PDB file of C-alpha atoms in Angstrom:
ATOM      1  CA  UNK A 138       0.000   0.000   0.000  1.00 58.00           C
ATOM      2  CA  UNK A 139       2.919   2.237   0.595  1.00 64.00           C
ATOM      3  CA  UNK A 140       3.826   1.844  -3.056  1.00 71.00           C
ATOM      4  CA  UNK A 141       0.359   2.871  -4.144  1.00 74.00           C
ATOM      5  CA  UNK A 142       0.463   6.032  -2.054  1.00 85.00           C
ATOM      6  CA  UNK A 143       4.012   6.671  -3.205  1.00 86.00           C
ATOM      7  CA  UNK A 144       2.907   6.274  -6.830  1.00 84.00           C
ATOM      8  CA  UNK A 145      -0.035   8.574  -6.235  1.00 89.00           C
ATOM      9  CA  UNK A 146       2.285  11.124  -4.598  1.00 90.00           C
ATOM     10  CA  UNK A 147       4.594  10.991  -7.621  1.00 90.00           C
ATOM     11  CA  UNK A 148       1.630  11.425  -9.959  1.00 90.00           C
ATOM     12  CA  UNK A 149       0.396  14.407  -7.962  1.00 92.00           C
ATOM     13  CA  UNK A 150       3.876  15.948  -7.983  1.00 94.00           C
ATOM     14  CA  UNK A 151       4.169  15.330 -11.744  1.00 93.00           C
ATOM     15  CA  UNK A 152       0.703  16.815 -12.283  1.00 94.00           C
ATOM     16  CA  UNK A 153       1.631  19.898 -10.221  1.00 94.00           C
ATOM     17  CA  UNK A 154       4.873  20.314 -12.221  1.00 94.00           C
ATOM     18  CA  UNK A 155       2.948  19.974 -15.482  1.00 94.00           C
ATOM     19  CA  UNK A 156       0.378  22.516 -14.305  1.00 95.00           C
ATOM     20  CA  UNK A 157       3.159  24.926 -13.293  1.00 95.00           C
ATOM     21  CA  UNK A 158       4.863  24.494 -16.667  1.00 96.00           C
ATOM     22  CA  UNK A 159       1.594  25.105 -18.518  1.00 96.00           C
ATOM     23  CA  UNK A 160       0.979  28.164 -16.356  1.00 96.00           C
ATOM     24  CA  UNK A 161       4.496  29.513 -17.052  1.00 96.00           C
ATOM     25  CA  UNK A 162       4.074  28.810 -20.767  1.00 96.00           C
ATOM     26  CA  UNK A 163       0.802  30.772 -20.765  1.00 96.00           C
ATOM     27  CA  UNK A 164       2.515  33.683 -18.995  1.00 96.00           C
ATOM     28  CA  UNK A 165       5.336  33.690 -21.559  1.00 96.00           C
ATOM     29  CA  UNK A 166       2.809  33.522 -24.393  1.00 96.00           C
ATOM     30  CA  UNK A 167       0.838  36.447 -22.959  1.00 96.00           C
ATOM     31  CA  UNK A 168       4.064  38.457 -22.541  1.00 96.00           C
ATOM     32  CA  UNK A 169       5.102  37.689 -26.137  1.00 96.00           C
ATOM     33  CA  UNK A 170       1.661  38.756 -27.387  1.00 96.00           C
ATOM     34  CA  UNK A 171       1.915  42.031 -25.462  1.00 96.00           C
ATOM     35  CA  UNK A 172       5.362  42.815 -26.858  1.00 96.00           C
ATOM     36  CA  UNK A 173       4.258  41.836 -30.376  1.00 96.00           C
ATOM     37  CA  UNK A 174       1.227  44.112 -30.025  1.00 95.00           C
ATOM     38  CA  UNK A 175       3.402  47.027 -28.848  1.00 95.00           C
ATOM     39  CA  UNK A 176       5.837  46.476 -31.715  1.00 96.00           C
ATOM     40  CA  UNK A 177       2.976  46.326 -34.218  1.00 96.00           C
ATOM     41  CA  UNK A 178       1.482  49.540 -32.829  1.00 96.00           C
ATOM     42  CA  UNK A 179       4.893  51.246 -33.069  1.00 96.00           C
ATOM     43  CA  UNK A 180       5.237  50.119 -36.695  1.00 96.00           C
ATOM     44  CA  UNK A 181       1.719  51.299 -37.495  1.00 96.00           C
ATOM     45  CA  UNK A 182       2.390  54.680 -35.888  1.00 96.00           C
ATOM     46  CA  UNK A 183       5.656  55.083 -37.782  1.00 96.00           C
ATOM     47  CA  UNK A 184       3.976  54.130 -41.062  1.00 97.00           C
ATOM     48  CA  UNK A 185       1.109  56.554 -40.417  1.00 96.00           C
ATOM     49  CA  UNK A 186       3.553  59.382 -39.682  1.00 96.00           C
ATOM     50  CA  UNK A 187       5.508  58.590 -42.841  1.00 97.00           C
ATOM     51  CA  UNK A 188       2.357  58.597 -44.991  1.00 96.00           C
ATOM     52  CA  UNK A 189       1.137  61.818 -43.329  1.00 96.00           C
ATOM     53  CA  UNK A 190       4.441  63.523 -44.206  1.00 95.00           C
ATOM     54  CA  UNK A 191       4.182  62.335 -47.799  1.00 95.00           C
ATOM     55  CA  UNK A 192       0.594  63.554 -48.005  1.00 94.00           C
ATOM     56  CA  UNK A 193       1.430  66.965 -46.528  1.00 91.00           C
ATOM     57  CA  UNK A 194       4.379  67.359 -48.907  1.00 89.00           C
ATOM     58  CA  UNK A 195       2.188  66.475 -51.876  1.00 88.00           C
ATOM     59  CA  UNK A 196      -0.524  68.812 -50.617  1.00 84.00           C
ATOM     60  CA  UNK A 197       1.960  71.683 -50.233  1.00 82.00           C
ATOM     61  CA  UNK A 198       3.384  71.019 -53.684  1.00 80.00           C
ATOM     62  CA  UNK A 199      -0.101  71.097 -55.188  1.00 77.00           C
ATOM     63  CA  UNK A 200      -0.995  74.213 -53.225  1.00 73.00           C
ATOM     64  CA  UNK A 201       2.230  75.829 -54.365  1.00 67.00           C
ATOM     65  CA  UNK A 202       1.302  75.277 -57.999  1.00 66.00           C
ATOM     66  CA  UNK A 203      -2.134  76.734 -57.430  1.00 64.00           C
ATOM     67  CA  UNK A 204      -0.669  79.504 -55.313  1.00 62.00           C
ATOM     68  CA  UNK A 205       1.634  80.652 -58.111  1.00 71.00           C
ATOM     69  CA  UNK A 206      -1.298  80.713 -60.525  1.00 75.00           C
ATOM     70  CA  UNK A 207      -3.219  82.803 -58.032  1.00 77.00           C
ATOM     71  CA  UNK A 208      -0.353  85.272 -57.717  1.00 80.00           C
ATOM     72  CA  UNK A 209      -0.049  85.490 -61.504  1.00 84.00           C
ATOM     73  CA  UNK A 210      -3.781  86.179 -61.801  1.00 88.00           C
ATOM     74  CA  UNK A 211      -3.618  88.771 -59.030  1.00 89.00           C
ATOM     75  CA  UNK A 212      -0.658  90.513 -60.697  1.00 91.00           C
ATOM     76  CA  UNK A 213      -2.411  90.513 -64.088  1.00 94.00           C
ATOM     77  CA  UNK A 214      -5.608  91.848 -62.508  1.00 96.00           C
ATOM     78  CA  UNK A 215      -3.742  94.628 -60.729  1.00 96.00           C
ATOM     79  CA  UNK A 216      -1.993  95.566 -63.979  1.00 96.00           C
ATOM     80  CA  UNK A 217      -5.343  95.711 -65.784  1.00 97.00           C
ATOM     81  CA  UNK A 218      -6.819  97.870 -63.016  1.00 97.00           C
ATOM     82  CA  UNK A 219      -3.924 100.337 -63.253  1.00 97.00           C
ATOM     83  CA  UNK A 220      -4.305 100.550 -67.042  1.00 96.00           C
ATOM     84  CA  UNK A 221      -8.064 101.054 -66.788  1.00 96.00           C
ATOM     85  CA  UNK A 222      -7.659 103.809 -64.186  1.00 96.00           C
ATOM     86  CA  UNK A 223      -5.066 105.540 -66.374  1.00 95.00           C
ATOM     87  CA  UNK A 224      -7.339 105.256 -69.416  1.00 94.00           C
ATOM     88  CA  UNK A 225     -10.303 106.513 -67.398  1.00 94.00           C
ATOM     89  CA  UNK A 226      -8.397 109.624 -66.275  1.00 93.00           C
ATOM     90  CA  UNK A 227      -7.324 110.376 -69.826  1.00 91.00           C
ATOM     91  CA  UNK A 228     -10.848 109.896 -71.186  1.00 93.00           C
ATOM     92  CA  UNK A 229     -12.297 111.942 -68.362  1.00 92.00           C
ATOM     93  CA  UNK A 230     -10.122 114.911 -69.297  1.00 89.00           C
ATOM     94  CA  UNK A 231     -11.132 114.600 -72.952  1.00 90.00           C
ATOM     95  CA  UNK A 232     -14.794 114.426 -72.019  1.00 91.00           C
ATOM     96  CA  UNK A 233     -14.461 117.427 -69.726  1.00 90.00           C
ATOM     97  CA  UNK A 234     -13.047 119.431 -72.625  1.00 89.00           C
ATOM     98  CA  UNK A 235     -15.930 118.319 -74.830  1.00 89.00           C
ATOM     99  CA  UNK A 236     -18.455 119.352 -72.183  1.00 88.00           C
ATOM    100  CA  UNK A 237     -16.781 122.617 -71.192  1.00 88.00           C
ATOM    101  CA  UNK A 238     -16.035 123.948 -74.697  1.00 87.00           C
ATOM    102  CA  UNK A 239     -19.639 124.670 -75.632  1.00 84.00           C
ATOM    103  CA  UNK A 240     -20.290 126.138 -72.191  1.00 83.00           C
ATOM    104  CA  UNK A 241     -17.396 128.552 -72.253  1.00 83.00           C
ATOM    105  CA  UNK A 242     -17.436 129.343 -75.965  1.00 82.00           C
ATOM    106  CA  UNK A 243     -19.907 132.164 -75.822  1.00 81.00           C
ATOM    107  CA  UNK A 244     -20.433 134.302 -78.890  1.00 78.00           C
ATOM    108  CA  UNK A 245     -20.965 137.824 -77.694  1.00 82.00           C
ATOM    109  CA  UNK A 246     -22.814 139.563 -80.424  1.00 83.00           C
ATOM    110  CA  UNK A 247     -26.034 141.393 -80.701  1.00 81.00           C
ATOM    111  CA  UNK A 248     -28.969 139.613 -82.004  1.00 79.00           C
ATOM    112  CA  UNK A 249     -30.108 140.541 -85.471  1.00 81.00           C
ATOM    113  CA  UNK A 250     -33.363 141.912 -84.192  1.00 83.00           C
ATOM    114  CA  UNK A 251     -31.645 144.450 -82.007  1.00 80.00           C
ATOM    115  CA  UNK A 252     -31.491 147.905 -83.616  1.00 77.00           C
ATOM    116  CA  UNK A 253     -29.001 150.451 -82.633  1.00 75.00           C
ATOM    117  CA  UNK A 254     -30.011 154.028 -83.085  1.00 64.00           C
TER     118      UNK A 254
END
């Protein structure tokens, strides 16, 4: 009977060792999963930052092209405005002469019906 209890004791000890090993293996697996998850998140973050930089650079390049067109249009518009204002001033002076000439060109003469005695 001593052998039976001794055999049972050995089985219990072996079962406890196996349980401990399984428990340790689960802990190691959980730790590996955590580190793998952290590494994956770091890679994802780095990739996102890289793509964001590329996108912002492309966006700035596209905006720069449109921005130069806008400045060209603004410069052309300002040039046209200056020319129109200059033309308007010149035409205004001509029109003033046309309006003022008849007003100030007064013929001072007696009317034909007036008789001088």
